[in-house]
Coordinates of C-alpha atoms in Angstrom, one line a residue:
M50 CA 0.0 0.0 0.0
K51 CA 1.3 3.4 -1.0
I52 CA 0.9 6.3 1.5
L53 CA 2.1 9.9 1.9
A54 CA 4.2 10.8 4.9
A55 CA 6.2 13.6 6.3
V56 CA 9.7 12.2 6.7
V57 CA 12.7 13.4 8.7
N58 CA 15.8 12.2 6.9
G59 CA 18.5 13.7 9.1
I60 CA 19.1 15.5 12.3
N61 CA 17.7 19.1 12.2
E62 CA 16.3 18.6 8.7
E63 CA 12.8 19.8 7.8
Y64 CA 10.0 17.4 7.2
K65 CA 9.9 16.2 3.6
F66 CA 6.8 14.7 2.0
E67 CA 7.5 11.3 0.4
K68 CA 5.5 8.4 -0.9
L69 CA 6.2 5.4 1.2
S70 CA 5.2 1.7 1.0
L71 CA 3.3 0.4 4.0
A72 CA 4.2 -3.1 5.1
E73 CA 1.7 -6.0 5.3
I74 CA -0.6 -5.9 8.3
Q75 CA 0.4 -8.3 11.1
P76 CA -2.2 -10.3 13.1
D77 CA -2.1 -7.9 16.1
E78 CA -2.1 -4.7 14.1
V79 CA -4.8 -2.3 12.9
L80 CA -4.6 -0.1 9.7
I81 CA -5.6 3.4 10.5
K82 CA -6.5 6.2 8.1
V83 CA -5.2 9.3 10.0
V84 CA -7.6 12.2 10.2
A85 CA -5.5 14.6 12.3
T86 CA -2.5 14.7 14.6
G87 CA -1.0 17.0 17.1
I88 CA 2.6 18.1 17.0
C89 CA 4.4 17.5 20.3
H90 CA 7.7 18.8 21.7
S91 CA 8.9 15.1 21.7
D92 CA 8.7 15.1 17.9
E93 CA 10.8 18.2 17.8
A94 CA 13.3 16.7 20.3
L95 CA 13.9 13.7 17.9
R96 CA 14.0 15.9 14.8
V97 CA 16.7 18.1 16.1
G98 CA 18.6 15.4 17.8
D99 CA 18.0 16.2 21.5
A100 CA 16.8 12.6 21.9
E101 CA 18.4 9.7 20.0
F102 CA 16.3 8.0 17.4
P103 CA 17.1 6.2 14.1
L104 CA 16.6 8.3 11.0
P105 CA 15.0 8.4 8.5
A106 CA 11.7 8.3 10.4
V107 CA 8.1 9.2 10.3
L108 CA 7.4 10.9 13.6
G109 CA 4.0 11.9 15.1
H110 CA 2.4 10.3 18.2
E111 CA -0.8 12.3 18.8
G112 CA -2.9 10.8 16.1
A113 CA -6.6 10.3 15.7
G114 CA -8.2 8.3 12.8
I115 CA -10.5 5.7 11.5
V116 CA -10.0 1.9 11.4
E117 CA -9.7 0.6 7.8
E118 CA -8.5 -3.0 8.4
V119 CA -7.9 -5.2 11.4
G120 CA -5.4 -8.0 11.9
S121 CA -6.7 -11.6 12.3
S122 CA -6.1 -11.7 16.1
V123 CA -7.5 -8.3 16.9
K124 CA -10.8 -8.5 18.8
G125 CA -11.5 -5.0 20.2
F126 CA -11.8 -3.0 17.0
K127 CA -13.7 -3.1 13.7
I128 CA -13.6 -1.3 10.4
G129 CA -15.1 2.2 10.8
D130 CA -14.2 2.7 14.5
Q131 CA -13.0 6.1 15.5
V132 CA -9.8 5.9 17.6
V133 CA -7.1 7.9 19.3
M134 CA -3.5 6.6 19.2
S135 CA -1.2 6.6 22.2
Y136 CA 1.8 4.7 23.3
K137 CA 2.4 0.9 23.0
Y138 CA 2.9 -1.5 25.9
C139 CA 3.4 -5.2 26.0
G140 CA 0.4 -6.1 28.2
H141 CA 2.0 -9.0 30.0
C142 CA 4.8 -7.8 32.2
T143 CA 4.3 -7.2 35.9
S144 CA 3.8 -3.4 35.5
C145 CA 1.3 -3.9 32.7
R146 CA -0.7 -6.5 34.6
S147 CA -0.6 -4.2 37.7
G148 CA -2.4 -1.5 35.7
R149 CA 0.8 0.6 35.0
P150 CA 1.4 0.2 31.2
A151 CA 3.5 3.4 31.2
A152 CA 6.0 1.6 33.3
C153 CA 6.0 -1.4 30.9
D154 CA 9.3 -3.4 31.0
S155 CA 9.6 -3.1 27.3
W156 CA 8.4 0.5 26.9
A157 CA 11.6 1.9 25.4
K158 CA 11.9 -1.0 23.0
L159 CA 8.3 -0.8 21.8
N160 CA 8.2 3.0 21.4
M161 CA 11.7 4.3 20.8
H162 CA 13.5 1.7 18.7
G163 CA 11.9 2.5 15.4
T164 CA 10.7 -1.0 14.5
R165 CA 8.1 -3.5 15.4
E166 CA 8.8 -5.9 18.3
D167 CA 10.1 -8.5 15.8
G168 CA 12.6 -6.0 14.3
T169 CA 10.7 -5.4 11.0
H170 CA 9.7 -2.0 9.7
T171 CA 6.3 -0.7 8.8
F172 CA 7.5 2.0 6.3
Y173 CA 9.8 1.7 3.3
K174 CA 11.0 4.2 0.7
E175 CA 10.5 3.6 -3.0
N176 CA 14.1 2.4 -3.2
G177 CA 13.6 -0.1 -0.4
T178 CA 15.2 1.9 2.4
P179 CA 13.4 1.2 5.7
V180 CA 11.9 4.2 7.6
S181 CA 11.6 4.2 11.4
N182 CA 8.3 4.2 13.2
F183 CA 7.8 6.3 16.3
F184 CA 5.7 5.2 19.3
S185 CA 4.5 2.3 17.2
Q186 CA 2.3 5.0 15.6
S187 CA 3.9 7.5 13.3
S188 CA 0.9 9.7 12.8
F189 CA 2.6 12.2 10.4
A190 CA 1.2 10.0 7.5
T191 CA -2.0 9.5 5.7
H192 CA -2.2 5.9 6.9
T193 CA -0.3 3.9 9.5
L194 CA -0.2 0.4 11.1
V195 CA -0.7 0.4 14.8
H196 CA -0.6 -2.3 17.5
E197 CA -4.0 -2.8 19.1
N198 CA -2.6 -1.8 22.5
N199 CA -1.9 1.7 21.1
L200 CA -5.6 2.3 20.4
V201 CA -8.4 4.0 22.3
K202 CA -11.9 3.7 20.8
V203 CA -14.0 6.8 21.0
D204 CA -17.7 7.5 20.4
D205 CA -18.7 8.2 16.8
T206 CA -20.0 11.7 17.9
V207 CA -16.5 12.8 18.9
D208 CA -14.7 15.1 16.4
L209 CA -11.4 13.4 15.6
R210 CA -9.9 16.7 14.4
Y211 CA -9.5 17.9 18.0
I212 CA -8.6 14.9 20.2
G213 CA -5.3 13.5 18.9
P214 CA -3.3 15.5 21.5
L215 CA -5.1 13.6 24.3
G216 CA -2.8 10.7 23.4
C217 CA 0.3 12.4 24.7
G218 CA 0.6 16.1 25.7
F219 CA -2.6 16.6 27.5
L220 CA -2.5 13.0 28.8
T221 CA 0.9 13.6 30.3
G222 CA -0.1 16.9 32.0
C223 CA -3.2 15.4 33.5
G224 CA -1.6 12.1 34.6
T225 CA 1.4 13.8 36.2
V226 CA -1.0 15.6 38.5
V227 CA -3.5 12.7 39.2
N228 CA -1.1 9.7 39.2
G229 CA 2.3 11.3 39.9
L230 CA 1.8 14.1 42.4
Q231 CA -1.6 13.1 43.7
P232 CA -2.2 16.5 45.3
K233 CA -4.2 16.9 48.4
F234 CA -7.4 19.0 48.3
G235 CA -6.6 22.6 49.1
S236 CA -2.9 22.3 48.4
S237 CA -0.6 24.5 46.3
I238 CA 1.2 23.7 43.0
A239 CA 3.6 25.6 40.7
I240 CA 3.6 24.7 37.0
F241 CA 6.7 25.8 35.1
G242 CA 5.9 26.3 31.4
T243 CA 2.4 26.8 30.0
G244 CA 2.5 24.7 26.8
A245 CA 0.2 21.8 26.3
V246 CA 1.6 19.7 29.1
G247 CA 1.7 22.5 31.6
L248 CA -1.8 23.8 30.8
G249 CA -3.1 20.2 30.9
A250 CA -1.6 19.9 34.3
L251 CA -3.0 23.2 35.3
M252 CA -6.6 22.4 34.3
T253 CA -6.3 19.0 36.1
A254 CA -5.0 20.7 39.3
K255 CA -8.1 22.8 39.3
I256 CA -10.3 19.7 38.8
E257 CA -8.4 18.0 41.7
G258 CA -9.1 20.8 44.1
C259 CA -5.8 22.6 44.4
K260 CA -6.3 25.9 46.1
T261 CA -3.2 27.7 44.9
I262 CA -2.2 27.2 41.3
I263 CA 0.8 29.2 40.1
A264 CA 1.7 29.3 36.4
I265 CA 5.2 30.4 35.4
D266 CA 6.3 31.3 31.9
V267 CA 8.0 34.1 29.9
H268 CA 5.1 34.7 27.5
D269 CA 2.4 37.1 28.9
S270 CA -0.1 35.9 26.4
R271 CA 0.2 32.3 27.7
L272 CA 0.0 33.5 31.3
K273 CA -3.2 35.3 30.4
L274 CA -4.6 32.1 29.1
A275 CA -3.4 30.2 32.1
K276 CA -5.4 32.6 34.3
E277 CA -8.5 31.9 32.2
L278 CA -8.0 28.2 32.6
G279 CA -7.7 28.2 36.4
A280 CA -4.4 29.7 37.6
T281 CA -4.8 31.6 40.8
H282 CA -1.5 33.4 40.2
T283 CA 0.8 33.9 37.3
I284 CA 4.5 34.8 37.2
N285 CA 6.5 36.1 34.3
S286 CA 10.0 34.9 35.4
M287 CA 11.7 37.3 33.1
N288 CA 10.2 40.3 35.0
E289 CA 9.8 39.1 38.5
D290 CA 11.9 37.5 41.3
L291 CA 10.5 33.9 41.1
G292 CA 11.5 32.7 44.5
A293 CA 10.4 35.8 46.3
R294 CA 7.1 35.9 44.5
I295 CA 6.3 32.3 45.4
L296 CA 7.2 32.8 49.0
E297 CA 4.9 35.8 49.0
I298 CA 2.0 33.9 47.4
T299 CA 2.5 30.9 49.8
E300 CA 3.0 33.1 52.9
G301 CA 6.6 32.0 53.3
S302 CA 6.0 28.2 53.1
G303 CA 6.8 27.3 49.5
V304 CA 4.5 25.1 47.3
N305 CA 3.4 21.6 48.0
Y306 CA 4.0 20.4 44.5
S307 CA 5.7 21.5 41.3
I308 CA 6.0 20.4 37.7
D309 CA 8.6 21.4 35.2
T310 CA 7.6 21.1 31.5
T311 CA 10.4 23.3 30.1
G312 CA 13.5 21.1 30.3
V313 CA 15.7 24.2 30.9
A314 CA 18.3 23.4 33.5
A315 CA 17.9 26.6 35.6
V316 CA 14.1 26.2 35.5
M317 CA 14.3 22.6 36.5
K318 CA 16.4 23.5 39.5
A319 CA 14.0 26.4 40.4
S320 CA 11.1 23.9 40.4
I321 CA 12.8 22.1 43.3
D322 CA 13.9 25.2 45.1
V323 CA 10.4 26.6 45.4
L324 CA 9.1 23.5 47.2
G325 CA 8.1 23.8 50.8
I326 CA 8.8 21.2 53.5
G327 CA 7.6 17.8 52.2
G328 CA 7.1 19.1 48.7
V329 CA 7.1 16.9 45.6
C330 CA 8.6 17.9 42.2
A331 CA 8.0 16.2 38.8
P332 CA 10.2 17.2 35.9
V333 CA 8.6 15.8 32.8
A334 CA 10.2 17.5 29.8
V335 CA 12.0 15.6 27.0
T336 CA 15.4 17.3 27.3
P337 CA 19.1 16.7 26.9
N338 CA 19.8 19.0 29.9
S339 CA 20.7 17.9 33.4
I340 CA 20.9 19.6 36.7
E341 CA 23.2 19.4 39.8
I342 CA 21.5 19.0 43.2
N343 CA 22.8 18.6 46.7
T344 CA 20.7 15.7 47.9
L345 CA 21.1 16.6 51.5
M346 CA 20.3 20.3 51.2
D347 CA 17.9 20.2 48.3
L348 CA 15.9 17.1 49.3
V349 CA 16.7 15.5 52.6
F350 CA 16.6 18.4 55.0
A351 CA 13.3 19.6 53.7
N352 CA 11.9 16.0 53.2
R353 CA 11.3 16.8 49.6
K354 CA 10.8 14.3 46.8
L355 CA 11.8 14.3 43.1
I356 CA 9.8 11.9 41.0
G357 CA 9.8 10.7 37.4
V358 CA 6.4 10.3 35.6
L359 CA 6.3 8.9 32.1
M360 CA 3.2 9.6 30.0
G361 CA 1.4 10.7 33.2
D362 CA 1.6 7.0 34.4
T363 CA -1.8 6.7 32.7
V364 CA -3.8 3.9 31.2
P365 CA -4.8 5.7 27.9
Q366 CA -7.9 3.5 27.5
I367 CA -9.2 4.8 30.8
A368 CA -7.8 8.3 30.9
I369 CA -8.6 9.5 27.4
P370 CA -12.4 8.9 27.6
Q371 CA -12.3 10.6 31.0
L372 CA -10.6 13.7 29.5
I373 CA -13.2 13.8 26.7
Q374 CA -15.9 13.8 29.3
Y375 CA -14.1 16.6 31.2
Q376 CA -13.9 18.6 28.0
K377 CA -17.6 18.1 27.3
S378 CA -18.5 19.4 30.8
G379 CA -16.2 22.5 30.3
Q380 CA -13.7 21.4 32.9
F381 CA -10.9 20.6 30.5
P382 CA -11.3 23.1 27.6
F383 CA -8.3 22.0 25.6
E384 CA -9.9 23.3 22.4
K385 CA -8.8 26.8 23.5
L386 CA -5.2 25.8 23.1
V387 CA -5.1 24.4 19.6
K388 CA -4.5 25.9 16.1
F389 CA -5.2 23.9 13.0
Y390 CA -2.8 23.6 10.0
K391 CA -3.0 21.7 6.7
F392 CA -0.8 18.6 6.5
E393 CA 1.5 20.4 4.0
Q394 CA 2.0 23.2 6.6
I395 CA 3.8 20.8 9.0
N396 CA 7.1 22.7 8.9
E397 CA 5.3 26.0 9.5
A398 CA 3.4 24.4 12.4
S399 CA 6.6 23.1 13.9
V400 CA 8.2 26.5 13.8
D401 CA 5.1 28.1 15.4
S402 CA 5.2 25.5 18.2
N403 CA 8.9 26.1 18.9
N404 CA 8.7 29.8 19.1
G405 CA 5.7 29.7 21.3
S406 CA 3.2 31.4 19.0
T407 CA 1.0 28.2 18.9
I408 CA 0.5 26.1 22.0
K409 CA -0.8 23.0 20.3
P410 CA -0.6 22.7 16.5
I411 CA -2.9 20.1 15.0
L412 CA -2.4 18.9 11.4
I413 CA -5.6 18.1 9.5
I414 CA -4.5 15.2 7.3
D415 CA -7.9 14.0 6.0
E416 CA -9.6 17.3 5.0
S417 CA -12.7 15.3 3.8
Y418 CA -13.5 14.3 7.4
R419 CA -16.6 16.3 8.5
A420 CA -15.8 18.9 5.9
E421 CA -19.3 20.3 6.4
E422 CA -18.5 21.1 10.0
P423 CA -16.4 24.2 10.5
L424 CA -13.5 24.1 12.9
I425 CA -13.6 26.4 15.9

């Protein structure tokens, strides 16, 4: 089967549209016609080489689409189903069977090695060169083959053009709060960076009953939006003394929880420094940067915790339908954060995401889908 995909052929190269061959479907796979996909910072990290990944590759891991074919062993999906694509997990290791697929023993192999579990590829160039697959999904394509564990079925009434980012960015923000930090009702939280992950965390912190929600960024426009979405306080760290302002807001105690979504070394360290006694910090950005901490002074003396949370430690098949319901009730209005682009505008969308002018770009790949219904 011939498809059209946006391919990254080398580090820091732009996306290039190419016709690729799609491999034969395997028994546990599903053929998806991609309707729309978000662009995530993780895609950019791989494109520019901040995270190692075999190139050439078809990136994209926030896809939504329609089932066109199912493998012989697939039981939970049928042709015509609407689905969101998320990460892959094995389903049989201790973590998976304990309800923590984001901690799957084989998570890195299944999502970051560029091939199927058996080592074969799903995409090939016209000259036979194999092209790597990302997240067992690769949604920057008109069609893709996806393992059934990647898929979340959604109701036919749901507009697929909006919900792809629920598969990673918003899922990570939400899950980091609910499953990682588990904030107590009435507690305080500082969120560093108001992109999709940060604002997803912010909206969830409000849902979970945090009393003090502090959004930190360097873009006033994003901070204004953060205020609309539930931030009780905002700080432009370019113009204010961050530490002093947080002490003022928290009456000298520091915050109970913090999340860093920026991956900037100085900001990651600040997200620890603003914690009060017993505070918990979750740095979740995909970044090549590291920080130096003094475990005794930065953590032990104040009984602080530094935790890692991958993909929000979520079960996508449970969390994504919940987020859709939160959106419908007005509690998680992620539609305010998106901007739509045509598929051929992928390089423009990538630039806009990187410079902060667009919080969550969404590429419309199948323009015939609900063409009679205007986008917001």
